[in-house]
Amino acid sequence: MKKLSILLGSLMLTIGVVSCEQPKTENNEVNTEKTVSTDAPAESAGNPADVKTDGGTFQMPGLKYGYADLEKSIDAKTMEVHYSKHFLGYANKLNEAIKGTPNESKSIEEIMKTLDLKNGALRNNGGGYYNHTMYFATMSPNGGGQPTGALADAINKDFGSFDELKNKLADAGAKQFGSGWAWLVVGKDGKLAVGSTANQDNPLMPGQSISGTPIFGIDVWEHAYYLRYQNKRPDYITAFFDVVDWNVVGENFAKATAK
Ligand SMILES: [Fe+2]
């Protein structure tokens, strides 16, 4: 009997130790080290070309790839919902917000620059439209690698190296509290800078902690990564770099510095 008690005691102790050793995240949530499997064939995601607004000044820009084409970094379902639900919602609500106002005839950039921050509908949906237009345009199944040409030169000059730029962007995205964006901008002084904004704000809007012409933005809202990465936003940001189309970012840089 005594032996049985000792055996049971040892067993309980072992279970307790194993339980206590479960890894935890910074937020004290149990980290199971597992992510949702994405090995299953992509669900059939519709066609991005079928996604249309209800009409108005601003339309959906379309995608140069299918929802499932960025699987190495972002699963098809996330891409589909992000583009056909979230982005479309911003576009429709932006069109509603500007209907019958002088903003109907302005470009989205002008609307952002002249924004009254107290206009919540225009701030959230105009920002959502501008930000997502840039986000989806700067991704590609053939992305990754490194910038070239004038953009590469500017990155080396202003950050020291491309790796340092990536570190700064990853840091800005990881540290943005709650939903928001990490940005690479060309400042008024012509230099590149990195920062972040909350919600759907962006560096074109007045009153932001980073100001300038955005040439690249990372969406760090949970809707951009949660299905595969759950709470691991830094892992999403790391994987996101594998689908960045630096040629498009380079074109954005050329436009921003040609002014
Ligand atoms: Fe988003």
mmCIF file of C-alpha atoms and ligand atoms in Angstrom:
data_model
loop_
_atom_site.group_PDB
_atom_site.id
_atom_site.type_symbol
_atom_site.label_atom_id
_atom_site.label_comp_id
_atom_site.label_asym_id
_atom_site.label_seq_id
_atom_site.Cartn_x
_atom_site.Cartn_y
_atom_site.Cartn_z
ATOM 1 C CA MET A 1 0.000 0.000 0.000
ATOM 2 C CA LYS A 2 2.821 2.313 0.947
ATOM 3 C CA LYS A 3 4.524 1.493 -2.371
ATOM 4 C CA LEU A 4 1.301 2.303 -4.256
ATOM 5 C CA SER A 5 1.035 5.691 -2.510
ATOM 6 C CA ILE A 6 4.624 6.533 -3.419
ATOM 7 C CA LEU A 7 3.986 5.492 -7.019
ATOM 8 C CA LEU A 8 0.822 7.631 -7.271
ATOM 9 C CA GLY A 9 2.610 10.563 -5.643
ATOM 10 C CA SER A 10 5.435 10.375 -8.169
ATOM 11 C CA LEU A 11 2.949 10.181 -11.031
ATOM 12 C CA MET A 12 1.062 13.286 -9.839
ATOM 13 C CA LEU A 13 4.331 15.161 -9.403
ATOM 14 C CA THR A 14 5.385 14.278 -12.934
ATOM 15 C CA ILE A 15 2.050 15.466 -14.374
ATOM 16 C CA GLY A 16 2.351 18.710 -12.405
ATOM 17 C CA VAL A 17 5.845 19.402 -13.708
ATOM 18 C CA VAL A 18 4.864 18.685 -17.311
ATOM 19 C CA SER A 19 1.842 20.950 -16.974
ATOM 20 C CA CYS A 20 3.897 23.798 -15.497
ATOM 21 C CA GLU A 21 6.466 23.515 -18.241
ATOM 22 C CA GLN A 22 3.980 24.354 -20.983
ATOM 23 C CA PRO A 23 5.478 27.358 -22.789
ATOM 24 C CA LYS A 24 3.696 30.658 -22.526
ATOM 25 C CA THR A 25 3.696 33.674 -24.729
ATOM 26 C CA GLU A 26 4.439 37.237 -23.686
ATOM 27 C CA ASN A 27 0.728 37.698 -23.074
ATOM 28 C CA ASN A 28 0.765 34.717 -20.732
ATOM 29 C CA GLU A 29 -1.323 32.697 -23.126
ATOM 30 C CA VAL A 30 -0.425 29.040 -23.512
ATOM 31 C CA ASN A 31 1.639 28.652 -26.636
ATOM 32 C CA THR A 32 0.886 25.282 -28.149
ATOM 33 C CA GLU A 33 3.556 25.755 -30.818
ATOM 34 C CA LYS A 34 0.973 24.688 -33.325
ATOM 35 C CA THR A 35 -0.667 26.615 -36.090
ATOM 36 C CA VAL A 36 -3.735 25.777 -38.078
ATOM 37 C CA SER A 37 -2.805 23.343 -40.779
ATOM 38 C CA THR A 38 -2.653 24.874 -44.189
ATOM 39 C CA ASP A 39 -1.685 21.653 -45.909
ATOM 40 C CA ALA A 40 -5.212 21.065 -47.101
ATOM 41 C CA PRO A 41 -5.908 22.151 -50.654
ATOM 42 C CA ALA A 42 -6.941 25.753 -50.848
ATOM 43 C CA GLU A 43 -10.669 26.162 -50.755
ATOM 44 C CA SER A 44 -11.819 27.478 -53.776
ATOM 45 C CA ALA A 45 -11.505 30.820 -53.540
ATOM 46 C CA GLY A 46 -13.345 32.949 -55.954
ATOM 47 C CA ASN A 47 -11.949 35.178 -58.601
ATOM 48 C CA PRO A 48 -10.666 38.585 -57.479
ATOM 49 C CA ALA A 49 -11.891 40.045 -60.774
ATOM 50 C CA ASP A 50 -15.472 39.319 -59.683
ATOM 51 C CA VAL A 51 -15.171 41.611 -56.671
ATOM 52 C CA LYS A 52 -16.887 44.904 -57.534
ATOM 53 C CA THR A 53 -18.015 47.885 -55.520
ATOM 54 C CA ASP A 54 -21.635 48.989 -55.421
ATOM 55 C CA GLY A 55 -20.635 51.898 -57.636
ATOM 56 C CA GLY A 56 -19.098 55.294 -56.940
ATOM 57 C CA THR A 57 -15.826 57.097 -57.465
ATOM 58 C CA PHE A 58 -13.445 54.416 -56.234
ATOM 59 C CA GLN A 59 -13.298 50.897 -57.630
ATOM 60 C CA MET A 60 -11.512 47.696 -56.655
ATOM 61 C CA PRO A 61 -8.057 47.649 -58.277
ATOM 62 C CA GLY A 62 -7.979 43.914 -58.986
ATOM 63 C CA LEU A 63 -5.109 41.575 -58.188
ATOM 64 C CA LYS A 64 -2.297 40.405 -60.442
ATOM 65 C CA TYR A 65 -2.393 36.971 -58.724
ATOM 66 C CA GLY A 66 -5.004 34.532 -57.393
ATOM 67 C CA TYR A 67 -5.952 34.224 -53.733
ATOM 68 C CA ALA A 68 -4.068 30.930 -53.439
ATOM 69 C CA ASP A 69 -0.890 32.130 -55.142
ATOM 70 C CA LEU A 70 0.751 33.506 -52.004
ATOM 71 C CA GLU A 71 0.296 30.304 -49.982
ATOM 72 C CA LYS A 72 3.960 30.222 -49.037
ATOM 73 C CA SER A 73 3.239 33.190 -46.757
ATOM 74 C CA ILE A 74 -0.519 33.793 -46.582
ATOM 75 C CA ASP A 75 -3.291 31.227 -46.955
ATOM 76 C CA ALA A 76 -5.920 31.535 -49.690
ATOM 77 C CA LYS A 77 -8.874 31.980 -47.329
ATOM 78 C CA THR A 78 -7.223 34.900 -45.573
ATOM 79 C CA MET A 79 -6.423 36.495 -48.922
ATOM 80 C CA GLU A 80 -9.963 35.996 -50.169
ATOM 81 C CA VAL A 81 -11.679 37.386 -47.088
ATOM 82 C CA HIS A 82 -9.208 40.229 -46.833
ATOM 83 C CA TYR A 83 -9.695 41.357 -50.426
ATOM 84 C CA SER A 84 -13.333 40.490 -51.100
ATOM 85 C CA LYS A 85 -14.760 41.436 -47.703
ATOM 86 C CA HIS A 86 -12.542 43.836 -45.760
ATOM 87 C CA PHE A 87 -11.078 45.803 -48.676
ATOM 88 C CA LEU A 88 -14.403 45.831 -50.540
ATOM 89 C CA GLY A 89 -16.124 47.080 -47.389
ATOM 90 C CA TYR A 90 -13.716 50.010 -47.125
ATOM 91 C CA ALA A 91 -14.241 50.861 -50.806
ATOM 92 C CA ASN A 92 -18.042 50.851 -50.553
ATOM 93 C CA LYS A 93 -18.087 52.849 -47.335
ATOM 94 C CA LEU A 94 -15.585 55.346 -48.757
ATOM 95 C CA ASN A 95 -17.864 55.899 -51.759
ATOM 96 C CA GLU A 96 -20.800 56.434 -49.397
ATOM 97 C CA ALA A 97 -18.800 58.851 -47.248
ATOM 98 C CA ILE A 98 -17.846 61.118 -50.153
ATOM 99 C CA LYS A 99 -21.132 60.975 -52.072
ATOM 100 C CA GLY A 100 -22.319 64.496 -52.848
ATOM 101 C CA THR A 101 -19.193 66.129 -51.386
ATOM 102 C CA PRO A 102 -16.217 67.853 -53.062
ATOM 103 C CA ASN A 103 -14.150 64.759 -52.222
ATOM 104 C CA GLU A 104 -15.932 62.897 -55.026
ATOM 105 C CA SER A 105 -13.664 64.557 -57.554
ATOM 106 C CA LYS A 106 -10.414 64.262 -55.592
ATOM 107 C CA SER A 107 -7.804 61.532 -55.784
ATOM 108 C CA ILE A 108 -7.524 59.249 -52.757
ATOM 109 C CA GLU A 109 -4.132 60.839 -51.994
ATOM 110 C CA GLU A 110 -5.684 64.327 -51.937
ATOM 111 C CA ILE A 111 -8.481 63.085 -49.698
ATOM 112 C CA MET A 112 -5.926 61.675 -47.272
ATOM 113 C CA LYS A 113 -3.792 64.830 -47.216
ATOM 114 C CA THR A 114 -6.742 67.143 -46.603
ATOM 115 C CA LEU A 115 -8.556 64.843 -44.190
ATOM 116 C CA ASP A 116 -10.410 66.204 -41.185
ATOM 117 C CA LEU A 117 -9.452 63.623 -38.560
ATOM 118 C CA LYS A 118 -12.813 64.139 -36.868
ATOM 119 C CA ASN A 119 -14.544 62.699 -39.934
ATOM 120 C CA GLY A 120 -14.473 59.102 -38.711
ATOM 121 C CA ALA A 121 -16.177 57.537 -41.731
ATOM 122 C CA LEU A 122 -13.754 59.149 -44.177
ATOM 123 C CA ARG A 123 -10.734 58.549 -41.949
ATOM 124 C CA ASN A 124 -11.430 54.830 -41.476
ATOM 125 C CA ASN A 125 -12.709 53.967 -44.934
ATOM 126 C CA GLY A 126 -10.572 56.362 -46.992
ATOM 127 C CA GLY A 127 -7.545 55.132 -45.054
ATOM 128 C CA GLY A 128 -8.672 51.539 -45.483
ATOM 129 C CA TYR A 129 -9.003 52.047 -49.241
ATOM 130 C CA TYR A 130 -5.653 53.789 -49.686
ATOM 131 C CA ASN A 131 -3.748 51.387 -47.417
ATOM 132 C CA HIS A 132 -5.139 48.200 -48.906
ATOM 133 C CA THR A 133 -4.625 49.414 -52.463
ATOM 134 C CA MET A 134 -0.918 49.711 -51.691
ATOM 135 C CA TYR A 135 -0.755 46.480 -49.682
ATOM 136 C CA PHE A 136 -2.229 44.193 -52.343
ATOM 137 C CA ALA A 137 -0.259 45.880 -55.138
ATOM 138 C CA THR A 138 3.082 45.263 -53.459
ATOM 139 C CA MET A 139 2.662 41.499 -53.158
ATOM 140 C CA SER A 140 3.550 38.846 -55.719
ATOM 141 C CA PRO A 141 3.997 35.059 -55.872
ATOM 142 C CA ASN A 142 7.436 35.859 -57.282
ATOM 143 C CA GLY A 143 8.198 38.331 -54.524
ATOM 144 C CA GLY A 144 10.868 38.266 -51.882
ATOM 145 C CA GLY A 145 14.509 38.848 -52.586
ATOM 146 C CA GLN A 146 15.902 42.332 -52.389
ATOM 147 C CA PRO A 147 15.227 45.757 -53.831
ATOM 148 C CA THR A 148 17.448 46.888 -56.675
ATOM 149 C CA GLY A 149 18.509 50.123 -58.346
ATOM 150 C CA ALA A 150 17.788 53.522 -56.830
ATOM 151 C CA LEU A 151 15.630 52.084 -54.043
ATOM 152 C CA ALA A 152 18.419 49.714 -52.964
ATOM 153 C CA ASP A 153 20.881 52.619 -52.972
ATOM 154 C CA ALA A 154 18.558 54.749 -50.835
ATOM 155 C CA ILE A 155 17.971 51.894 -48.378
ATOM 156 C CA ASN A 156 21.713 51.355 -47.958
ATOM 157 C CA LYS A 157 22.257 55.081 -47.500
ATOM 158 C CA ASP A 158 19.437 55.682 -45.012
ATOM 159 C CA PHE A 159 19.417 52.400 -43.060
ATOM 160 C CA GLY A 160 22.868 50.905 -43.631
ATOM 161 C CA SER A 161 21.532 47.704 -45.180
ATOM 162 C CA PHE A 162 18.383 45.955 -46.417
ATOM 163 C CA ASP A 163 18.469 43.661 -43.373
ATOM 164 C CA GLU A 164 18.412 46.677 -41.104
ATOM 165 C CA LEU A 165 15.384 48.048 -42.977
ATOM 166 C CA LYS A 166 13.602 44.710 -42.542
ATOM 167 C CA ASN A 167 14.429 44.730 -38.838
ATOM 168 C CA LYS A 168 13.025 48.225 -38.456
ATOM 169 C CA LEU A 169 9.820 47.352 -40.349
ATOM 170 C CA ALA A 170 9.356 44.134 -38.376
ATOM 171 C CA ASP A 171 9.917 46.016 -35.133
ATOM 172 C CA ALA A 172 7.460 48.768 -36.093
ATOM 173 C CA GLY A 173 4.815 46.195 -37.023
ATOM 174 C CA ALA A 174 5.338 44.052 -33.940
ATOM 175 C CA LYS A 175 5.242 47.016 -31.565
ATOM 176 C CA GLN A 176 2.188 48.701 -33.068
ATOM 177 C CA PHE A 177 -0.337 48.313 -30.262
ATOM 178 C CA GLY A 178 -3.554 46.814 -31.565
ATOM 179 C CA SER A 179 -4.506 47.061 -35.215
ATOM 180 C CA GLY A 180 -2.502 49.194 -37.584
ATOM 181 C CA TRP A 181 0.205 49.415 -40.208
ATOM 182 C CA ALA A 182 4.000 49.492 -40.478
ATOM 183 C CA TRP A 183 5.246 51.880 -43.160
ATOM 184 C CA LEU A 184 8.216 52.723 -45.319
ATOM 185 C CA VAL A 185 7.910 56.335 -46.452
ATOM 186 C CA VAL A 186 9.816 59.004 -48.315
ATOM 187 C CA GLY A 187 9.901 61.997 -45.975
ATOM 188 C CA LYS A 188 9.801 65.665 -46.938
ATOM 189 C CA ASP A 189 13.595 65.683 -46.657
ATOM 190 C CA GLY A 190 13.759 62.991 -49.345
ATOM 191 C CA LYS A 191 15.001 60.370 -46.887
ATOM 192 C CA LEU A 192 13.421 57.005 -46.257
ATOM 193 C CA ALA A 193 11.856 56.468 -42.848
ATOM 194 C CA VAL A 194 10.010 53.692 -41.026
ATOM 195 C CA GLY A 195 7.141 54.017 -38.576
ATOM 196 C CA SER A 196 3.660 52.821 -37.764
ATOM 197 C CA THR A 197 0.118 54.133 -37.571
ATOM 198 C CA ALA A 198 -2.970 52.914 -35.736
ATOM 199 C CA ASN A 199 -6.168 51.532 -37.231
ATOM 200 C CA GLN A 200 -6.463 52.651 -40.889
ATOM 201 C CA ASP A 201 -4.470 55.849 -40.476
ATOM 202 C CA ASN A 202 -1.479 56.414 -42.752
ATOM 203 C CA PRO A 203 1.459 58.811 -43.118
ATOM 204 C CA LEU A 204 -0.363 60.999 -45.679
ATOM 205 C CA MET A 205 -2.919 62.010 -43.063
ATOM 206 C CA PRO A 206 -2.257 65.001 -40.836
ATOM 207 C CA GLY A 207 -1.255 64.475 -37.224
ATOM 208 C CA GLN A 208 0.542 61.134 -37.575
ATOM 209 C CA SER A 209 3.729 60.104 -35.775
ATOM 210 C CA ILE A 210 5.266 59.358 -39.183
ATOM 211 C CA SER A 211 4.772 61.709 -42.108
ATOM 212 C CA GLY A 212 5.653 61.346 -45.778
ATOM 213 C CA THR A 213 4.741 59.518 -48.959
ATOM 214 C CA PRO A 214 4.220 55.802 -48.278
ATOM 215 C CA ILE A 215 5.917 53.435 -50.720
ATOM 216 C CA PHE A 216 5.258 50.216 -48.787
ATOM 217 C CA GLY A 217 2.976 49.169 -45.947
ATOM 218 C CA ILE A 218 2.476 45.999 -43.905
ATOM 219 C CA ASP A 219 -1.058 45.418 -42.689
ATOM 220 C CA VAL A 220 -0.790 44.218 -39.090
ATOM 221 C CA TRP A 221 -4.508 43.903 -38.441
ATOM 222 C CA GLU A 222 -5.344 40.412 -37.229
ATOM 223 C CA HIS A 223 -7.568 39.906 -40.280
ATOM 224 C CA ALA A 224 -4.382 39.864 -42.389
ATOM 225 C CA TYR A 225 -2.817 36.863 -40.675
ATOM 226 C CA TYR A 226 -4.897 35.260 -37.932
ATOM 227 C CA LEU A 227 -5.967 32.026 -39.647
ATOM 228 C CA ARG A 228 -2.423 30.773 -40.026
ATOM 229 C CA TYR A 229 -0.420 32.729 -37.489
ATOM 230 C CA GLN A 230 -2.947 33.362 -34.685
ATOM 231 C CA ASN A 231 -1.251 35.606 -32.117
ATOM 232 C CA LYS A 232 2.174 35.349 -33.747
ATOM 233 C CA ARG A 233 2.247 38.637 -35.614
ATOM 234 C CA PRO A 234 6.074 38.653 -35.882
ATOM 235 C CA ASP A 235 5.978 35.296 -37.722
ATOM 236 C CA TYR A 236 3.511 36.726 -40.241
ATOM 237 C CA ILE A 237 5.720 39.765 -40.803
ATOM 238 C CA THR A 238 8.767 37.546 -41.373
ATOM 239 C CA ALA A 239 6.830 35.414 -43.879
ATOM 240 C CA PHE A 240 5.342 38.487 -45.529
ATOM 241 C CA PHE A 241 8.776 39.581 -46.754
ATOM 242 C CA ASP A 242 8.825 36.447 -48.958
ATOM 243 C CA VAL A 243 5.968 37.832 -51.070
ATOM 244 C CA VAL A 244 6.935 41.489 -51.296
ATOM 245 C CA ASP A 245 7.252 42.723 -54.877
ATOM 246 C CA TRP A 246 10.222 45.070 -54.495
ATOM 247 C CA ASN A 247 9.889 46.106 -58.131
ATOM 248 C CA VAL A 248 6.548 47.735 -57.325
ATOM 249 C CA VAL A 249 7.990 49.303 -54.186
ATOM 250 C CA GLY A 250 10.808 50.609 -56.387
ATOM 251 C CA GLU A 251 8.249 52.151 -58.754
ATOM 252 C CA ASN A 252 6.495 53.763 -55.784
ATOM 253 C CA PHE A 253 9.868 55.127 -54.658
ATOM 254 C CA ALA A 254 10.566 56.565 -58.119
ATOM 255 C CA LYS A 255 7.174 58.342 -58.163
ATOM 256 C CA ALA A 256 7.606 59.634 -54.618
ATOM 257 C CA THR A 257 11.043 61.076 -55.328
ATOM 258 C CA ALA A 258 10.210 62.485 -58.783
ATOM 259 C CA LYS A 259 7.998 65.198 -57.298
HETATM 260 FE FE FE B 1 -6.392 44.695 -43.882
#
